Short mmCIF file of C-alpha atoms in Angstrom, two decimals:
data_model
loop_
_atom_site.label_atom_id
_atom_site.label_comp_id
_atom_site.label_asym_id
_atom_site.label_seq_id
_atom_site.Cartn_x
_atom_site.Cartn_y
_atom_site.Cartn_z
CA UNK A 1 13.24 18.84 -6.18
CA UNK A 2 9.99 17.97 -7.81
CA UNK A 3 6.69 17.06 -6.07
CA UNK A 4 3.80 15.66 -7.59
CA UNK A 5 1.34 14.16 -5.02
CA UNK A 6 -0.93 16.55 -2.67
CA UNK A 7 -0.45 14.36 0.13
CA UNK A 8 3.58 14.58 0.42
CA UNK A 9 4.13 15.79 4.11
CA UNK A 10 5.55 18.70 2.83
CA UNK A 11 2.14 19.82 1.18
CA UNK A 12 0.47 19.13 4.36
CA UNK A 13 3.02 21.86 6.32
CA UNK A 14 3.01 24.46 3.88
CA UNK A 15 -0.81 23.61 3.95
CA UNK A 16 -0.61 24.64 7.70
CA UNK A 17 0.96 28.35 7.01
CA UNK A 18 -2.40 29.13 5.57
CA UNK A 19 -3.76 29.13 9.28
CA UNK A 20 -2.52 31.80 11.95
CA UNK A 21 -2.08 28.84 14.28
CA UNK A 22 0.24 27.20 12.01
CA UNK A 23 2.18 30.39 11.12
CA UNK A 24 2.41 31.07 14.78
CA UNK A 25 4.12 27.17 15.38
CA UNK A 26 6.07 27.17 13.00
CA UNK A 27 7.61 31.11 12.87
CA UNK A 28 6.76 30.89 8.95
CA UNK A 29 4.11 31.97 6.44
CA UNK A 30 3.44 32.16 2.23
CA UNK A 31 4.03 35.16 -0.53
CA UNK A 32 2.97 34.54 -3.59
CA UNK A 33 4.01 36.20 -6.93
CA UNK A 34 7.58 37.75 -8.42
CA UNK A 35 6.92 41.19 -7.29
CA UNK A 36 6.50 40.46 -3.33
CA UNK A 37 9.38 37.61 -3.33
CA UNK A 38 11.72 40.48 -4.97
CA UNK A 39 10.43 42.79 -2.36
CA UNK A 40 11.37 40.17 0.32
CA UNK A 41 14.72 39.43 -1.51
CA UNK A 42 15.62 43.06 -1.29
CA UNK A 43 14.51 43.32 2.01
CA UNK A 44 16.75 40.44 2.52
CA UNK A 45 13.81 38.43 4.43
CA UNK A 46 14.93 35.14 5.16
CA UNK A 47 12.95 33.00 2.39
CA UNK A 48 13.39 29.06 3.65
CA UNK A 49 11.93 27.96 0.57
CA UNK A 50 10.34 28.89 -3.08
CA UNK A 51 8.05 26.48 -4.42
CA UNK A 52 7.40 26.77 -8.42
CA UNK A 53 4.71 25.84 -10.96
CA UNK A 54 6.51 23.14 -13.04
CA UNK A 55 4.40 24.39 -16.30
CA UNK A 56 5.52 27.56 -15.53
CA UNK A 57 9.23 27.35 -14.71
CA UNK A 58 10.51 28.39 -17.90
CA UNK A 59 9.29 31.76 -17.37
CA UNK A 60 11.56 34.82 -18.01
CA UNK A 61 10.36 36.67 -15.04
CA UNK A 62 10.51 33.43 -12.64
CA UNK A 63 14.17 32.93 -14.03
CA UNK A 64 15.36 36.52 -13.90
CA UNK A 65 14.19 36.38 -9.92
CA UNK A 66 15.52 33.05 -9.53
CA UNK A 67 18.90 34.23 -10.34
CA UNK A 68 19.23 36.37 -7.44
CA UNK A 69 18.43 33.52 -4.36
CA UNK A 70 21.01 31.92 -2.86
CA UNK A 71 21.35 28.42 -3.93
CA UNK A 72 20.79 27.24 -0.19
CA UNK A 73 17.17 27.86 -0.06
CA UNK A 74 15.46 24.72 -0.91
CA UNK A 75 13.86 25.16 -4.17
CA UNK A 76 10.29 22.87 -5.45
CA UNK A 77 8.79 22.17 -8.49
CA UNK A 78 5.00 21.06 -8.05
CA UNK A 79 2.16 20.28 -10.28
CA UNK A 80 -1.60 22.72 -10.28
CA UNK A 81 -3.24 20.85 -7.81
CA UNK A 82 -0.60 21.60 -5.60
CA UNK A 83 -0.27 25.16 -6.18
CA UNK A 84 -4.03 25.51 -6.12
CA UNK A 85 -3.82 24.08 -2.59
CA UNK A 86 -1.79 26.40 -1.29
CA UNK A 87 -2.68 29.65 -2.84
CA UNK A 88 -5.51 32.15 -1.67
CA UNK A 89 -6.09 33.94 -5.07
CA UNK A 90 -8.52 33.17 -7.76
CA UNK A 91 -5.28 33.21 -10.48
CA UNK A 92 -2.36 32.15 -9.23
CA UNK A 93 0.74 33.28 -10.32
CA UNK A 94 3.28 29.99 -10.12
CA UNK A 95 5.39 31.08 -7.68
CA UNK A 96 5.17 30.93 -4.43
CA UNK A 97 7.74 31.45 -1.31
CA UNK A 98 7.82 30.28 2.40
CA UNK A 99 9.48 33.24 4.63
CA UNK A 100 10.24 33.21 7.75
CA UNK A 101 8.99 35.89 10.37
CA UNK A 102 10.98 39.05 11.79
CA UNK A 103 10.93 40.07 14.84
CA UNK A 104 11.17 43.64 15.36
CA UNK A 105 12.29 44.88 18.90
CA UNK A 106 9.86 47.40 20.52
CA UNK A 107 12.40 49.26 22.21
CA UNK A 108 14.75 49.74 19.44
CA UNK A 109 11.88 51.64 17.36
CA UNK A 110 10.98 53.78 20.32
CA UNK A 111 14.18 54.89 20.97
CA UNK A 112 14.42 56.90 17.74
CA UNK A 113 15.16 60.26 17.39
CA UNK A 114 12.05 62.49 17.22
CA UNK A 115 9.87 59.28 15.29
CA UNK A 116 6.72 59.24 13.53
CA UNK A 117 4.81 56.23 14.28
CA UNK A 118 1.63 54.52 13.90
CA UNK A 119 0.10 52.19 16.41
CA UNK A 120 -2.98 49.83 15.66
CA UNK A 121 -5.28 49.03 18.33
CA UNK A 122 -8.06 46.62 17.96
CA UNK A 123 -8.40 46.77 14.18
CA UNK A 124 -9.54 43.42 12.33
CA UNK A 125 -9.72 44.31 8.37
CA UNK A 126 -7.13 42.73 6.69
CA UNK A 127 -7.44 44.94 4.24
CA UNK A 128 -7.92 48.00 6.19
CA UNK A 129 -4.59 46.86 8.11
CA UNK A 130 -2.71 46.02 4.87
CA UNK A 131 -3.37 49.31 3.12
CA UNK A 132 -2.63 51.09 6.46
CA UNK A 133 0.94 49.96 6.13
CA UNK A 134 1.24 50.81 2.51
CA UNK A 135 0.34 54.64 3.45
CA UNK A 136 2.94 54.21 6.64
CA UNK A 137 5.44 53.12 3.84
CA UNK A 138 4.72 56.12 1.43
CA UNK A 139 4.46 58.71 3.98
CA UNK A 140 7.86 58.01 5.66
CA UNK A 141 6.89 56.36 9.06
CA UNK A 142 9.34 55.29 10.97
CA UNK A 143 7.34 52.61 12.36
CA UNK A 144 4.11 50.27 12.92
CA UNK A 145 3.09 48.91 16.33
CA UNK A 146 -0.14 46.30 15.89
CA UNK A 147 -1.97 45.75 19.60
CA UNK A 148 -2.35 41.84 20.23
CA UNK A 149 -6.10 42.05 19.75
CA UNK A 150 -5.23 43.78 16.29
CA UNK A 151 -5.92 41.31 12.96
CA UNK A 152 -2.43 39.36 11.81
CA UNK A 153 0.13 41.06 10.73
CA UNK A 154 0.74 37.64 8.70
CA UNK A 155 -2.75 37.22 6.96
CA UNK A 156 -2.34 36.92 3.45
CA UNK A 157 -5.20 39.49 2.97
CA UNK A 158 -3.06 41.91 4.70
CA UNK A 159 0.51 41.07 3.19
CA UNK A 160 -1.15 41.47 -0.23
CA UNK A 161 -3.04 44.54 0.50
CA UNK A 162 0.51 45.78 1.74
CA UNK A 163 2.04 45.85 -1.81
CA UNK A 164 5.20 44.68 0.21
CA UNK A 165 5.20 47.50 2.17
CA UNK A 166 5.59 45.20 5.25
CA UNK A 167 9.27 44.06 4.12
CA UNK A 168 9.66 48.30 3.97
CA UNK A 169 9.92 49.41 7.60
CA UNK A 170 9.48 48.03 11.31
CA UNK A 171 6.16 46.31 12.59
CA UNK A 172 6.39 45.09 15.90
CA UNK A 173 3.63 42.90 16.33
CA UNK A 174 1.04 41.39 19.24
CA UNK A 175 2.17 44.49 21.42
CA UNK A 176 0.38 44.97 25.27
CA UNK A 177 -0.31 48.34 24.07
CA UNK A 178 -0.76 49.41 27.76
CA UNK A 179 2.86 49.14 28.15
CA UNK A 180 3.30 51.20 24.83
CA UNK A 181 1.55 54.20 25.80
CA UNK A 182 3.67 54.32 28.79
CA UNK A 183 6.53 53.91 27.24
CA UNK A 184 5.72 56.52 24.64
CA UNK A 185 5.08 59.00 27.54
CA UNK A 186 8.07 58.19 29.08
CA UNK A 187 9.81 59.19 25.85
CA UNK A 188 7.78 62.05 25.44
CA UNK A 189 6.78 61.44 22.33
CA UNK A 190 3.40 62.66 21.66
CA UNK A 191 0.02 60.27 21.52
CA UNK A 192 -2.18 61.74 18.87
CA UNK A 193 -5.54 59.67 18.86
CA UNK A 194 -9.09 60.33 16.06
CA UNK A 195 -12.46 60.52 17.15
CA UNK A 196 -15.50 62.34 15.24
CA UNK A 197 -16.44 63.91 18.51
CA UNK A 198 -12.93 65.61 18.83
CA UNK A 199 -12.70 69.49 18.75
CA UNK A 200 -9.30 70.16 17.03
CA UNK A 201 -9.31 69.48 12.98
CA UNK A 202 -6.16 67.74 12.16
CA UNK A 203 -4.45 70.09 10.70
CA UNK A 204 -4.51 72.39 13.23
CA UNK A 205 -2.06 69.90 15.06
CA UNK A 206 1.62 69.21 15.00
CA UNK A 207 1.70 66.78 13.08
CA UNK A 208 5.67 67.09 12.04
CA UNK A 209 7.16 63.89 14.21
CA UNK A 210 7.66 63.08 17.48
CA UNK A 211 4.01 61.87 17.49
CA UNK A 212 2.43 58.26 17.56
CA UNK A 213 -1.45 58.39 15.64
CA UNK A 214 -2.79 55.68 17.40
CA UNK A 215 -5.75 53.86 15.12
CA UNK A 216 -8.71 52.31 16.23
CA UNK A 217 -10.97 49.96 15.89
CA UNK A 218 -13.60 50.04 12.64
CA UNK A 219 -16.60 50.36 14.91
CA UNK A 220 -15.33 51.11 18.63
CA UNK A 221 -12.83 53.63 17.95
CA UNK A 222 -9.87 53.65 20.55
CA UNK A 223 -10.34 51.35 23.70
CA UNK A 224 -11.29 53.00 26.30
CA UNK A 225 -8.11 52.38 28.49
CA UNK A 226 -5.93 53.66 25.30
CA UNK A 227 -8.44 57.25 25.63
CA UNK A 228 -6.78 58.17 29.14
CA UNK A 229 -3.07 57.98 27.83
CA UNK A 230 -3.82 59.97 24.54
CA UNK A 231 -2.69 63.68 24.58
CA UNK A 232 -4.45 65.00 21.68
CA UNK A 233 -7.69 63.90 20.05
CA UNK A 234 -8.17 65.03 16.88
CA UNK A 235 -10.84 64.67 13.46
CA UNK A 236 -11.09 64.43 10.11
CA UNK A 237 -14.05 66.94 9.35
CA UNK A 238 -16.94 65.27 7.64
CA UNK A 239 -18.94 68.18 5.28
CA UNK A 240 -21.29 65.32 3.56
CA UNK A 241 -23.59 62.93 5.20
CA UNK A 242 -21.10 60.16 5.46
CA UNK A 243 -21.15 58.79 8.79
CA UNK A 244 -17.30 58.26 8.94
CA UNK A 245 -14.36 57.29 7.10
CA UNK A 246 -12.79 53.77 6.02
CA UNK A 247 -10.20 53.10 8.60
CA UNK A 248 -7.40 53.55 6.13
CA UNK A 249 -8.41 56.24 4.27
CA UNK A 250 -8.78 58.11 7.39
CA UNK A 251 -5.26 56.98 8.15
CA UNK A 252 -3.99 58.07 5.22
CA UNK A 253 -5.08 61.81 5.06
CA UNK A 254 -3.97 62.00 8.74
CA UNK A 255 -0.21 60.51 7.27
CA UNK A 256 -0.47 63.00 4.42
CA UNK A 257 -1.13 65.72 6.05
CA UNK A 258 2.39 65.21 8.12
CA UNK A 259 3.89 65.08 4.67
CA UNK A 260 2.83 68.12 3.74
CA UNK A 261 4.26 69.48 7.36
CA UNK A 262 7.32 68.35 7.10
CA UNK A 263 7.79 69.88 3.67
CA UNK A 264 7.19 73.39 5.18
CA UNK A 265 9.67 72.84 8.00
#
């Protein structure tokens, strides 16, 4: 199906995905690009629709991806105005797709055996959050839980930070992450929690699995209701004059470091 006008109804909903409170109505949002829709295919996301620059159709690349989606998903040629209305990126790439969220069940990723998860509290960096969840995916975490006053799992800054790393592994998202921590106690599996003040290095923890590293917030650090559920604080030992680390850099030498465990076990 081809449209050419920026005002077609359809324009003006996929328009709407660009905003949290339209993803959030309509249980939908964009990816743009081959590389992220293949991720999603082979994820098997649900994609409800792929919408195509018409100059840019012919591609070998948008016809070798093409091939593998069901006929039933509703496929759209539009014009560069169009595209350029719904993309966030200074070069678009012609292809975009509309995919609809999944829900991942909180219990379900607790009750694994012996898990290594991460859980996001407060953070509001799409970047930081996106590139978070890459390090998740490439250190073998089991699992992502994002707090409800976390940034959007669904903000195209984070899903392209992510690298597709959120089609990967669970995220269960807008969590009361009171009810998490007791949960996670109840399971015994251990809260691990950084803070620059904290007197264990952390690599002088357990860091195998059975542990949840619970991330804060850029500025804050952990809430202070999450601090009273934690069971270990640990820190990332700072020899230069840098007053901290990037959120997800600090996240990722904490993630590496149980790599490098588990490879001794």
């Amino acid at each position: 199906m081809e449209i050419r006008s920026v005002n077609n109804p359809r324009i003006s909903a996929w328009q709407g995905l660009k905003l949290k409170k339209g993803r959030e109505r309509e249980g939908l949002y964009l990816i743009e690009g081959t590389k992220l829709i293949a991720d999603a295919l082979a994820a098997n996301e649900e994609i409800v629709s792929l919408i195509i620059h018409d100059e840019k159709a012919e591609r070998s690349e948008f016809a070798d991806l093409l091939a593998g989606v069901e006929s039933s998903v509703e496929r759209f040629r539009v014009s560069e105005p169009i595209i350029a209305k719904l993309t966030d990126t200074m070069t678009p790439q012609g292809i975009m797709a509309v995919v609809k969220k999944r829900d991942h069940d909180l219990a379900s990723l607790l009750d694994q055996d012996r898990p290594t998860l991460v859980v996001i509290d407060q953070l509001q960096d799409p970047g930081n959050l996106g590139a978070i969840i890459r390090s998740a995916d490439a250190a073998g975490v089991d699992g992502i839980i994002i707090g409800e006053k976390s940034v959007e799992l669904y903000n195209p800054k984070v899903i392209r930070s992510a690298m597709g790393s959120i089609f990967h592994l669970p995220i269960v998202v807008d969590a009361d992450l009171s009810i998490v921590m007791k949960e996670l106690n109840r399971r015994g599996i251990r809260i691990l929690g950084t803070s620059p003040q904290a007197e264990l290095d952390y690599y002088s923890l357990d860091l195998t699995d059975n542990i949840a590293i619970v991330i804060g917030n850029e500025s804050q650090g952990l809430s202070t209701s999450l601090m009273r559920s934690v069971d270990e604080m640990m820190r990332i030992p700072i020899r230069g004059s840098a007053e901290s680390l990037n959120a997800a850099m600090a996240t990722s030498i904490i993630l590496y470091e149980h790599v490098r465990q588990q490879a001794k076990q």
